[in-house]
Amino acid sequence: PSPEVLLKLGAAWLAANEPEKAAAAWERTVVLNPGDLNVRQRLAETYVSNALLDKAIPHFEYTQAHGEVAQRANALRSLARIHQARGETDAAVEALEKGIALAAPGAGVESVATRSSPSSRSNAHPSSVATARRSTASGLAARLPRSRTCGNAR
């Protein structure tokens, strides 16, 4: 089948509350047209909404590497939420910092990165550092544009 047919099939399966079958149809579309960012986005959202975060990551990473600026920023935000849901605070902060740099060059990412760099926290108590990183992740997430993706990954 053509990518269009597979997209429609996936949408039909999703409407029938069959997300696994929808994702399977969209995965086939990705195989046929790996550069289609819209398909990858829909597929990643399906995975996230069904708590299949590992399967969503490669599609967000591809979008982050190949998308337009807004798509890249939203993919990074989605990746950050996945990392945050997994308790991977450093990875979440890193993704958010990259997203902010894309969304608003010069918007203060440098100061956040400097404040949270290993050298600036070398004398800090480990629990203080962890609390600061979680706070930084939450604050950075609020600065990125809102996206429909990863809303359930918090």
mmCIF file of C-alpha atoms in Angstrom, residues 1-146:
data_model
loop_
_atom_site.group_PDB
_atom_site.id
_atom_site.type_symbol
_atom_site.label_atom_id
_atom_site.label_comp_id
_atom_site.label_asym_id
_atom_site.label_seq_id
_atom_site.Cartn_x
_atom_site.Cartn_y
_atom_site.Cartn_z
ATOM 1 C CA PRO A 1 0.000 0.000 0.000
ATOM 2 C CA SER A 2 0.977 3.615 -0.500
ATOM 3 C CA PRO A 3 2.034 5.832 2.418
ATOM 4 C CA GLU A 4 -1.292 7.690 2.166
ATOM 5 C CA VAL A 5 -3.262 4.456 2.548
ATOM 6 C CA LEU A 6 -1.148 3.413 5.507
ATOM 7 C CA LEU A 7 -1.640 6.820 7.145
ATOM 8 C CA LYS A 8 -5.399 6.498 6.755
ATOM 9 C CA LEU A 9 -5.284 2.938 8.020
ATOM 10 C CA GLY A 10 -3.341 4.079 11.071
ATOM 11 C CA ALA A 11 -5.823 6.881 11.723
ATOM 12 C CA ALA A 12 -8.697 4.417 11.433
ATOM 13 C CA TRP A 13 -7.057 2.025 13.886
ATOM 14 C CA LEU A 14 -6.415 4.904 16.279
ATOM 15 C CA ALA A 15 -10.057 6.029 16.013
ATOM 16 C CA ALA A 16 -11.062 2.418 16.781
ATOM 17 C CA ASN A 17 -8.958 2.617 19.962
ATOM 18 C CA GLU A 18 -6.343 0.230 18.563
ATOM 19 C CA PRO A 19 -3.112 2.227 19.048
ATOM 20 C CA GLU A 20 -0.828 -0.782 18.536
ATOM 21 C CA LYS A 21 -2.338 -1.446 15.103
ATOM 22 C CA ALA A 22 -2.190 2.271 14.281
ATOM 23 C CA ALA A 23 1.483 2.374 15.208
ATOM 24 C CA ALA A 24 2.170 -0.738 13.110
ATOM 25 C CA ALA A 25 0.611 0.905 10.043
ATOM 26 C CA TRP A 26 2.569 4.107 10.636
ATOM 27 C CA GLU A 27 5.814 2.174 11.188
ATOM 28 C CA ARG A 28 5.301 0.692 7.731
ATOM 29 C CA THR A 29 4.822 4.237 6.397
ATOM 30 C CA VAL A 30 8.098 5.301 8.026
ATOM 31 C CA VAL A 31 9.833 2.392 6.295
ATOM 32 C CA LEU A 32 8.408 3.533 2.936
ATOM 33 C CA ASN A 33 9.181 7.213 3.536
ATOM 34 C CA PRO A 34 11.683 7.641 6.392
ATOM 35 C CA GLY A 35 11.917 11.420 5.951
ATOM 36 C CA ASP A 36 8.222 12.142 6.624
ATOM 37 C CA LEU A 37 8.346 14.048 9.897
ATOM 38 C CA ASN A 38 4.551 14.242 10.233
ATOM 39 C CA VAL A 39 4.286 10.459 10.254
ATOM 40 C CA ARG A 40 7.107 10.206 12.767
ATOM 41 C CA GLN A 41 5.426 12.809 14.984
ATOM 42 C CA ARG A 42 2.082 10.985 14.946
ATOM 43 C CA LEU A 43 3.797 7.690 15.619
ATOM 44 C CA ALA A 44 5.818 9.105 18.525
ATOM 45 C CA GLU A 45 2.689 10.673 20.027
ATOM 46 C CA THR A 46 0.901 7.323 19.765
ATOM 47 C CA TYR A 47 3.759 5.628 21.570
ATOM 48 C CA VAL A 48 3.898 8.273 24.310
ATOM 49 C CA SER A 49 0.151 8.212 24.909
ATOM 50 C CA ASN A 50 0.401 4.444 25.355
ATOM 51 C CA ALA A 51 3.436 4.606 27.684
ATOM 52 C CA LEU A 52 5.775 3.114 25.048
ATOM 53 C CA LEU A 53 8.448 5.745 25.602
ATOM 54 C CA ASP A 54 11.352 3.656 24.271
ATOM 55 C CA LYS A 55 9.613 3.358 20.911
ATOM 56 C CA ALA A 56 8.910 7.115 20.738
ATOM 57 C CA ILE A 57 12.509 8.216 21.319
ATOM 58 C CA PRO A 58 14.000 7.354 17.888
ATOM 59 C CA HIS A 59 11.250 9.272 16.114
ATOM 60 C CA PHE A 60 11.702 12.376 18.277
ATOM 61 C CA GLU A 61 15.474 12.111 17.810
ATOM 62 C CA TYR A 62 15.065 11.904 14.032
ATOM 63 C CA THR A 63 12.804 14.974 14.057
ATOM 64 C CA GLN A 64 15.274 16.813 16.283
ATOM 65 C CA ALA A 65 18.046 16.076 13.811
ATOM 66 C CA HIS A 66 16.156 16.730 10.567
ATOM 67 C CA GLY A 67 13.194 19.026 11.280
ATOM 68 C CA GLU A 68 12.578 22.730 10.953
ATOM 69 C CA VAL A 69 13.504 24.844 13.970
ATOM 70 C CA ALA A 70 10.062 24.647 15.618
ATOM 71 C CA GLN A 71 9.840 20.893 14.995
ATOM 72 C CA ARG A 72 13.305 20.414 16.453
ATOM 73 C CA ALA A 73 12.462 22.473 19.553
ATOM 74 C CA ASN A 74 9.226 20.529 20.104
ATOM 75 C CA ALA A 75 11.024 17.201 19.619
ATOM 76 C CA LEU A 76 13.615 18.233 22.208
ATOM 77 C CA ARG A 77 10.858 19.235 24.618
ATOM 78 C CA SER A 78 9.210 15.848 24.102
ATOM 79 C CA LEU A 79 12.521 14.078 24.667
ATOM 80 C CA ALA A 80 13.031 16.111 27.834
ATOM 81 C CA ARG A 81 9.638 15.049 29.155
ATOM 82 C CA ILE A 82 10.447 11.417 28.452
ATOM 83 C CA HIS A 83 13.780 11.750 30.262
ATOM 84 C CA GLN A 84 12.094 13.552 33.147
ATOM 85 C CA ALA A 85 9.443 10.796 33.414
ATOM 86 C CA ARG A 86 12.263 8.260 33.651
ATOM 87 C CA GLY A 87 14.080 10.244 36.323
ATOM 88 C CA GLU A 88 16.921 11.147 33.940
ATOM 89 C CA THR A 89 17.209 14.753 35.071
ATOM 90 C CA ASP A 90 20.561 15.553 33.450
ATOM 91 C CA ALA A 91 19.360 14.279 30.052
ATOM 92 C CA ALA A 92 16.099 16.224 30.460
ATOM 93 C CA VAL A 93 17.956 19.451 31.238
ATOM 94 C CA GLU A 94 20.323 18.915 28.317
ATOM 95 C CA ALA A 95 17.431 18.428 25.879
ATOM 96 C CA LEU A 96 15.646 21.509 27.226
ATOM 97 C CA GLU A 97 18.755 23.640 26.970
ATOM 98 C CA LYS A 98 19.169 22.594 23.337
ATOM 99 C CA GLY A 99 15.503 23.365 22.671
ATOM 100 C CA ILE A 100 15.699 26.792 24.239
ATOM 101 C CA ALA A 101 18.812 27.574 22.224
ATOM 102 C CA LEU A 102 16.838 26.743 19.078
ATOM 103 C CA ALA A 103 13.638 28.517 20.095
ATOM 104 C CA ALA A 104 15.246 31.713 21.313
ATOM 105 C CA PRO A 105 18.947 32.126 20.554
ATOM 106 C CA GLY A 106 20.606 34.123 23.319
ATOM 107 C CA ALA A 107 17.675 33.621 25.695
ATOM 108 C CA GLY A 108 19.873 32.838 28.678
ATOM 109 C CA VAL A 109 20.689 29.184 28.101
ATOM 110 C CA GLU A 110 24.332 30.006 28.582
ATOM 111 C CA SER A 111 23.708 31.280 32.100
ATOM 112 C CA VAL A 112 21.657 28.198 32.993
ATOM 113 C CA ALA A 113 24.316 25.911 31.540
ATOM 114 C CA THR A 114 27.024 27.762 33.457
ATOM 115 C CA ARG A 115 25.112 27.623 36.734
ATOM 116 C CA SER A 116 24.570 23.890 36.385
ATOM 117 C CA SER A 117 27.993 22.965 35.029
ATOM 118 C CA PRO A 118 30.070 20.455 36.991
ATOM 119 C CA SER A 119 32.703 23.052 37.894
ATOM 120 C CA SER A 120 30.158 25.494 39.319
ATOM 121 C CA ARG A 121 28.615 22.837 41.572
ATOM 122 C CA SER A 122 31.767 20.995 42.672
ATOM 123 C CA ASN A 123 31.448 22.172 46.289
ATOM 124 C CA ALA A 124 27.683 21.742 46.497
ATOM 125 C CA HIS A 125 26.015 18.981 48.484
ATOM 126 C CA PRO A 126 24.816 16.169 46.146
ATOM 127 C CA SER A 127 21.166 16.477 47.245
ATOM 128 C CA SER A 128 21.271 20.246 46.570
ATOM 129 C CA VAL A 129 22.611 19.607 43.100
ATOM 130 C CA ALA A 130 19.860 17.073 42.345
ATOM 131 C CA THR A 131 17.172 19.472 43.608
ATOM 132 C CA ALA A 132 18.637 22.311 41.543
ATOM 133 C CA ARG A 133 18.724 20.142 38.396
ATOM 134 C CA ARG A 134 15.068 19.130 38.844
ATOM 135 C CA SER A 135 14.117 22.767 39.401
ATOM 136 C CA THR A 136 16.126 23.813 36.341
ATOM 137 C CA ALA A 137 14.420 21.142 34.219
ATOM 138 C CA SER A 138 10.966 22.333 35.275
ATOM 139 C CA GLY A 139 11.861 25.976 34.709
ATOM 140 C CA LEU A 140 13.352 25.293 31.295
ATOM 141 C CA ALA A 141 10.331 23.236 30.251
ATOM 142 C CA ALA A 142 8.111 26.215 30.957
ATOM 143 C CA ARG A 143 10.193 28.392 28.596
ATOM 144 C CA LEU A 144 9.789 26.192 25.513
ATOM 145 C CA PRO A 145 6.778 26.492 23.203
ATOM 146 C CA ARG A 146 3.884 24.219 24.138
#
